[in-house]
Structures are given as structure tokens and as C-alpha cells.
Coordinates of C-alpha atoms in Angstrom, one line a residue:
X1 CA 65.5 -49.7 110.0
X2 CA 62.7 -48.2 111.5
X3 CA 61.8 -49.7 115.1
X4 CA 58.2 -50.7 116.0
X5 CA 57.3 -47.1 117.4
X6 CA 58.3 -45.5 114.2
X7 CA 56.6 -48.5 112.1
X8 CA 53.5 -47.4 113.5
X9 CA 54.4 -43.8 112.4
X10 CA 55.2 -45.0 109.2
X11 CA 51.6 -46.5 108.6
X12 CA 50.2 -42.9 109.8
X13 CA 52.6 -41.4 107.8
X14 CA 51.4 -43.4 104.8
X15 CA 47.7 -42.6 105.3
X16 CA 48.4 -38.9 105.8
X17 CA 50.8 -39.1 102.5
X18 CA 47.8 -40.5 100.7
X19 CA 45.4 -37.8 102.1
X20 CA 47.9 -35.1 100.9
X21 CA 48.2 -36.7 97.5
X22 CA 44.5 -36.5 97.1
X23 CA 44.3 -32.6 98.3
X24 CA 47.3 -31.6 95.8
X25 CA 45.4 -33.4 92.9
X26 CA 42.3 -32.0 93.9
X27 CA 43.2 -28.3 93.7
X28 CA 44.4 -28.7 90.2
X29 CA 47.9 -30.0 90.4
X30 CA 47.6 -33.6 89.1
X31 CA 51.3 -33.7 87.8
X32 CA 52.7 -32.4 91.1
X33 CA 50.8 -35.1 92.9
X34 CA 52.1 -37.8 90.5
X35 CA 55.5 -36.6 91.3
X36 CA 54.8 -36.7 94.9
X37 CA 53.8 -40.0 94.6
X38 CA 57.0 -41.1 92.6
X39 CA 59.0 -39.6 95.2
X40 CA 57.2 -41.3 98.3
X41 CA 60.5 -43.2 99.1
X42 CA 62.3 -40.0 99.6
X43 CA 59.4 -38.7 101.9
X44 CA 59.5 -41.8 104.0
X45 CA 63.5 -41.3 104.3
X46 CA 63.1 -37.8 105.5
X47 CA 60.5 -38.7 107.8
X48 CA 62.7 -41.7 109.4
X49 CA 65.4 -39.0 109.8
X50 CA 63.1 -36.8 111.6
X51 CA 61.4 -39.2 113.7
X52 CA 64.7 -40.8 115.0
X53 CA 65.8 -37.2 115.9
X54 CA 62.7 -36.3 118.0
X55 CA 63.3 -38.3 121.2
X56 CA 62.5 -35.7 123.7
X57 CA 59.2 -37.2 124.4
X58 CA 58.9 -39.9 126.7
X59 CA 57.1 -43.3 125.9
X60 CA 53.9 -42.4 127.5
X61 CA 53.5 -39.2 125.9
X62 CA 54.5 -40.8 122.5
X63 CA 51.7 -43.3 122.8
X64 CA 49.3 -40.8 123.8
X65 CA 50.0 -38.2 121.0
X66 CA 51.6 -40.5 118.5
X67 CA 49.2 -39.4 115.9
X68 CA 49.4 -35.7 116.4
X69 CA 53.1 -36.1 116.6
X70 CA 53.5 -38.1 113.4
X71 CA 51.3 -35.4 111.7
X72 CA 53.4 -32.5 113.1
X73 CA 56.4 -34.1 111.5
X74 CA 55.3 -35.5 108.6
X75 CA 53.0 -32.7 106.9
X76 CA 55.9 -30.1 106.7
X77 CA 58.0 -32.8 105.2
X78 CA 55.2 -33.9 102.6
X79 CA 54.3 -30.3 101.7
X80 CA 58.1 -29.5 101.5
X81 CA 58.6 -32.2 99.1
X82 CA 55.0 -31.3 97.3
X83 CA 56.4 -27.5 96.9
X84 CA 59.7 -28.6 95.5
X85 CA 57.9 -30.9 93.0
X86 CA 55.4 -28.1 92.0
X87 CA 58.4 -25.7 91.5
X88 CA 60.5 -28.2 89.5
X89 CA 57.4 -28.9 87.4
X90 CA 56.7 -25.2 86.9
X91 CA 60.1 -24.5 86.0
X92 CA 60.1 -27.4 83.4
X93 CA 56.8 -26.4 82.3
X94 CA 57.9 -22.7 81.6
X95 CA 61.2 -24.3 79.9
X96 CA 58.9 -26.3 77.6
X97 CA 56.6 -23.6 76.9
X98 CA 59.4 -21.2 75.9
X99 CA 60.1 -23.7 73.0
X100 CA 56.5 -24.2 72.1
X101 CA 56.0 -21.8 69.2
X102 CA 52.7 -20.1 68.4
X103 CA 51.9 -19.0 64.8
X104 CA 49.4 -16.4 64.0
X105 CA 48.5 -15.5 60.7
X106 CA 46.3 -12.5 59.1
X107 CA 44.8 -13.7 56.1
X108 CA 44.4 -11.4 53.1
X109 CA 41.5 -9.3 54.0
X110 CA 42.1 -9.4 57.6
X111 CA 43.8 -7.1 60.3
X112 CA 44.5 -9.4 63.6
X113 CA 45.5 -8.3 66.9
X114 CA 47.8 -10.3 69.1
X115 CA 48.4 -10.1 72.9
X116 CA 51.9 -11.7 73.3
X117 CA 53.0 -13.5 76.8
X118 CA 54.4 -10.2 78.1
X119 CA 51.2 -8.2 77.6
X120 CA 52.8 -6.6 74.5
X121 CA 50.3 -6.2 71.5
X122 CA 51.0 -6.6 67.8
X123 CA 48.5 -5.5 65.4
X124 CA 49.1 -7.6 62.0
X125 CA 48.4 -6.1 58.8
X126 CA 46.8 -8.4 56.1
X127 CA 48.9 -11.3 54.8
X128 CA 51.3 -11.2 57.7
X129 CA 52.5 -13.9 60.0
X130 CA 53.9 -13.7 63.4
X131 CA 55.7 -16.4 65.1
X132 CA 56.4 -16.2 69.1
X133 CA 56.9 -18.7 72.0
X134 CA 54.1 -19.5 74.3
X135 CA 56.2 -18.1 77.3
X136 CA 59.2 -15.6 77.4
X137 CA 62.1 -16.8 79.4
X138 CA 65.1 -14.5 79.8
X139 CA 64.9 -12.8 76.2
X140 CA 61.5 -11.8 74.1
X141 CA 62.0 -12.9 70.7
X142 CA 59.5 -13.0 68.0
X143 CA 59.7 -13.2 64.2
X144 CA 57.7 -11.3 61.6
X145 CA 56.8 -11.9 58.2
X146 CA 54.6 -9.1 56.6
X147 CA 53.7 -5.9 58.4
X148 CA 53.1 -5.4 62.3
X149 CA 52.5 -2.6 64.6
X150 CA 54.1 -3.2 67.9
X151 CA 53.2 -1.9 71.5
X152 CA 56.0 -3.5 73.4
X153 CA 55.5 -3.9 77.2
X154 CA 58.3 -2.1 79.2
X155 CA 60.7 -4.7 80.9
X156 CA 64.4 -5.3 81.7
X157 CA 64.3 -7.8 79.2
X158 CA 65.1 -6.9 75.7
X159 CA 62.3 -7.5 72.9
X160 CA 63.8 -8.7 69.5
X161 CA 61.5 -8.8 66.3
X162 CA 63.4 -11.0 63.7
X163 CA 62.6 -10.4 59.8
X164 CA 64.2 -11.9 56.6
X165 CA 66.4 -8.9 56.1
X166 CA 66.5 -6.9 59.6
X167 CA 66.1 -7.3 63.1
X168 CA 65.0 -4.7 65.6
X169 CA 65.7 -4.6 69.5
X170 CA 63.8 -2.7 71.9
X171 CA 62.9 -2.4 75.7
X172 CA 59.5 -0.7 75.5
X173 CA 58.2 1.2 72.6
X174 CA 55.5 1.6 69.7
X175 CA 56.5 1.2 66.2
X176 CA 55.5 -0.1 62.9
X177 CA 57.5 -2.7 60.9
X178 CA 56.8 -3.7 57.4
X179 CA 58.9 -6.7 56.4
X180 CA 56.9 -8.5 53.6
X181 CA 59.2 -11.3 52.0
X182 CA 58.2 -10.2 48.4
X183 CA 58.4 -6.5 49.0
X184 CA 61.6 -5.0 47.6
X185 CA 62.0 -2.6 50.8
X186 CA 61.6 -3.2 54.5
X187 CA 60.4 -0.5 56.3
X188 CA 60.7 0.5 60.2
X189 CA 58.8 3.6 61.5
X190 CA 59.4 4.6 65.2
X191 CA 56.3 6.3 66.9
X192 CA 57.5 6.3 70.5
X193 CA 60.6 5.3 72.5
X194 CA 63.5 4.0 70.5
X195 CA 64.7 1.0 68.7
X196 CA 67.7 -0.3 67.0
X197 CA 67.7 -1.6 63.6
X198 CA 70.2 -4.7 62.9
X199 CA 70.5 -5.6 59.0
X200 CA 70.9 -9.4 58.4
X201 CA 74.8 -10.5 58.8
X202 CA 75.6 -7.3 60.8
X203 CA 76.8 -7.3 64.4
X204 CA 74.6 -5.5 67.0
X205 CA 77.3 -2.8 67.6
X206 CA 76.5 -1.9 63.8
X207 CA 72.9 -1.4 64.4
X208 CA 71.1 1.7 63.7
X209 CA 69.4 3.9 66.3
X210 CA 66.1 5.5 65.7
X211 CA 64.1 8.3 67.2
X212 CA 60.4 8.9 67.4
X213 CA 59.2 10.3 64.0
X214 CA 62.2 8.7 62.3
X215 CA 62.0 5.9 59.6
X216 CA 64.6 3.3 58.1
X217 CA 64.3 2.1 54.6
X218 CA 66.3 -1.0 53.5
X219 CA 66.7 -2.0 49.8
X220 CA 66.3 -5.8 50.1
X221 CA 68.2 -6.6 47.2
X222 CA 71.2 -4.1 47.3
X223 CA 71.2 -3.6 50.9
X224 CA 71.2 0.3 50.6
X225 CA 69.7 2.2 53.8
X226 CA 68.1 5.4 53.8
X227 CA 66.7 7.1 57.2
X228 CA 64.1 9.9 57.0
X229 CA 62.0 12.2 59.2
X230 CA 58.4 11.0 58.6
X231 CA 54.9 11.8 59.9
X232 CA 54.2 8.2 61.3
X233 CA 50.4 8.4 60.8
X234 CA 51.0 8.0 57.3
X235 CA 52.7 4.7 57.6
X236 CA 50.8 3.3 60.7
X237 CA 47.2 4.3 60.2
X238 CA 46.6 0.9 58.5
X239 CA 46.1 -0.4 61.8
X240 CA 43.2 1.6 62.5
X241 CA 41.3 0.5 59.0
X242 CA 42.6 3.6 57.2
X243 CA 44.6 3.8 54.0
X244 CA 47.1 6.5 53.2
X245 CA 48.9 6.7 50.0
X246 CA 51.7 9.4 49.7
X247 CA 53.1 9.6 46.2
X248 CA 52.7 5.7 45.4
X249 CA 52.5 4.3 42.1
X250 CA 49.5 2.6 40.9
X251 CA 51.5 -0.7 41.1
X252 CA 52.5 -0.2 44.7
X253 CA 49.1 0.7 45.6
X254 CA 47.6 -2.4 43.7
X255 CA 49.6 -4.8 46.2
X256 CA 48.3 -3.1 49.5
X257 CA 44.6 -3.2 47.8
X258 CA 45.3 -6.9 47.0
X259 CA 46.1 -7.7 50.8
X260 CA 43.4 -5.6 52.4
X261 CA 40.5 -6.8 50.4
X262 CA 41.9 -10.2 49.2
X263 CA 41.6 -9.4 45.4
X264 CA 43.7 -10.1 42.3
X265 CA 44.8 -6.8 40.6
X266 CA 45.9 -7.1 37.0
X267 CA 47.3 -3.7 35.4
X268 CA 47.2 -4.1 31.5
X269 CA 49.3 -1.0 30.6
X270 CA 52.8 -0.3 32.1
X271 CA 52.0 3.5 31.7
X272 CA 49.0 3.1 34.3
X273 CA 51.4 1.2 36.5
X274 CA 53.6 4.0 37.0
X275 CA 50.8 6.6 37.7
X276 CA 51.3 8.2 41.1
X277 CA 48.4 9.1 43.7
X278 CA 48.1 10.9 47.1
X279 CA 44.9 9.7 48.7
X280 CA 43.3 8.8 52.0
X281 CA 40.6 6.4 52.5
X282 CA 38.7 6.2 55.8
X283 CA 37.9 3.0 57.7
X284 CA 35.1 1.1 56.0
X285 CA 35.6 2.2 52.5
X286 CA 35.3 -0.9 50.1
X287 CA 37.2 -1.5 47.2
X288 CA 34.5 -0.5 44.8
X289 CA 34.5 3.0 46.4
X290 CA 38.2 3.2 46.3
X291 CA 38.7 2.4 42.8
X292 CA 35.9 4.7 41.8
X293 CA 37.8 7.7 43.5
X294 CA 41.0 6.6 42.2
X295 CA 39.8 6.3 38.5
X296 CA 38.3 9.8 38.6
X297 CA 39.5 11.8 35.8
X298 CA 42.2 9.1 35.2
X299 CA 43.1 7.7 31.5
X300 CA 42.2 4.2 32.8
X301 CA 39.0 2.1 34.2
X302 CA 38.4 -1.0 36.2
X303 CA 36.4 -4.1 35.4
X304 CA 35.5 -6.3 38.3
X305 CA 34.7 -10.0 38.0
X306 CA 34.4 -11.6 41.2
X307 CA 37.8 -11.4 43.2
X308 CA 39.6 -10.3 40.0
X309 CA 40.1 -6.7 39.0
X310 CA 41.3 -5.4 35.6
X311 CA 42.7 -2.0 35.2
X312 CA 42.6 -0.9 31.5
X313 CA 43.0 2.1 29.4
X314 CA 40.0 4.1 28.5

């Protein structure tokens, strides 16, 4: 029980606590203020222990400086509880946020740039989707369906990109990762740093390390893996709006153009599908300009109706 003298102190403590709650709420932490309000009983208990232990002042000085004395004891207790409540809420909020997933989609015809919670950036190619938590905790993990260029911020925490057929683990690096669900191949192109590619159903110890200017190609159907040295610009220039076709078939090119310009391309001839091209198109060239150049002196022509393009033999 609290004696009369400390009873007066408790009344004054209640006033101080009310004022403190108002301050905490006003500076932008209403949830912390609510937790302090819920924990008022604990504050009173702490205060009673403190007040009963402080018996060095005589009765006259207690009476004269009671308000100051109560405040001197109460405020550290209150703000200690407030800080604990805030930190608990902050940690709890981080845990909840780490399980709150954000999904960003780059529609056909759109290249989208995303900044992640650790300041890493991802450029998503047309028709791609990236899923990541609102906050990273011990590990940084994201999921990709489509194509993305990753510029990963350096950190002691591992950064992992999960895709349907391959996962990629890094610490800090720049790389292109093409992993569309309906593509026959998954392609990983390293620009800077180092990465480990881990095929689905494989252990991390069996992962494949890549060095800059190396590329890994996985056949999604057979599981066959090929590693080669490449010029990275040919495979990552899309993020700057540049299209580079190096010995690609017209069928392969049509898929890229469909995603880039949000069109449907139909190729009437199997012979035309297998034609191969080497070409580069700068940023800003439209679909008609590209088709005009591709069809130059070729045995086919294109017919465009709205968003549908027919490729037919001459």
C-alpha cells in the first residue's frame, strides 16, 4: 500500500503521466502512447518502489519539494517505459512489415524501376513481376517472374532472387536475370561482383559461381546448363531502352517486341519464323520503324491492324 505522502505523489504522478502521454502522442507515436496507457499500472508499481526507497529527505523538505521530487522520480520511470514500449512496437512493426509483401508489375510496353528497402534497385523489363517484403530482416529475399536488372546494395546480409528454375545469391553486385515463366531458357548475366546460381531442387553447395562478363543459360525443360563469356551490353542494354538482337530468330524477336510494345505478332510461315537477325535499335524507335528495318530486303512483309501484326511472305 501507498502511504498518504506517497498517495499525494501518486496523484501528481497521474497528472505527469497524462501530460507525458499527450506529448508522446503529439510527436507522432500514438501506438506507443496507447501502450503506455495500457501499462499505467506497471508505471505506478515502479513509482511506488522508487518513492518508498527514497527516504533520505526529511518531512519538511518532502512537503516543500514534493512536486519536484515526484517529477524527478516519475519522469525517468515514465520515459523508460515509453522507450521500451516504442522499441517493442518498432520491433513488432518491423516483423510484421517483413511479412507484408509488395508486388510490382511492369506491364507490356513499360520498363519499371523499383527501389527496395535496402536501397538496392531493380529495373523490370516489360511483362515482369517482382515480389519483396516491405522491410528486410536478417536476409534479403525477393521473387522474380520475368526479367530484371539488379543493382544490389552491399551488405553483410545475403541477397537472394528466387525464380521458377534458378535462385541467385549475392552480397553486392550488378546482374541481369531473365526468368520469364513461359520462356524456354533462364538466363543470368553478370556485370559486376560475383553471384551463385542455384538450380531448383539443388543444394546451395552445388551452386554455380559466375564472374563478371559470364553468363549462365539453363534449359528449363531439360535442366541442361551452359556457361559462357559474353559482352554484357548485348543482354542488359534493354534497361536503357535499347534492343539488341544477336543471331536471334524472328520467332524469338517477336516475343521481345510483343512485350516491349504491347502488341500481338503472328507469323504465318514456319520458314520466316526461323530467319535469324543481327540488329540494334536505339531508344525511342517505335514498332513500325523496327519492322521496316527488319523487313528490308526480306521475303516477307508486315500488316499492322491496331495492336495486331501479321507477318506474311511476299
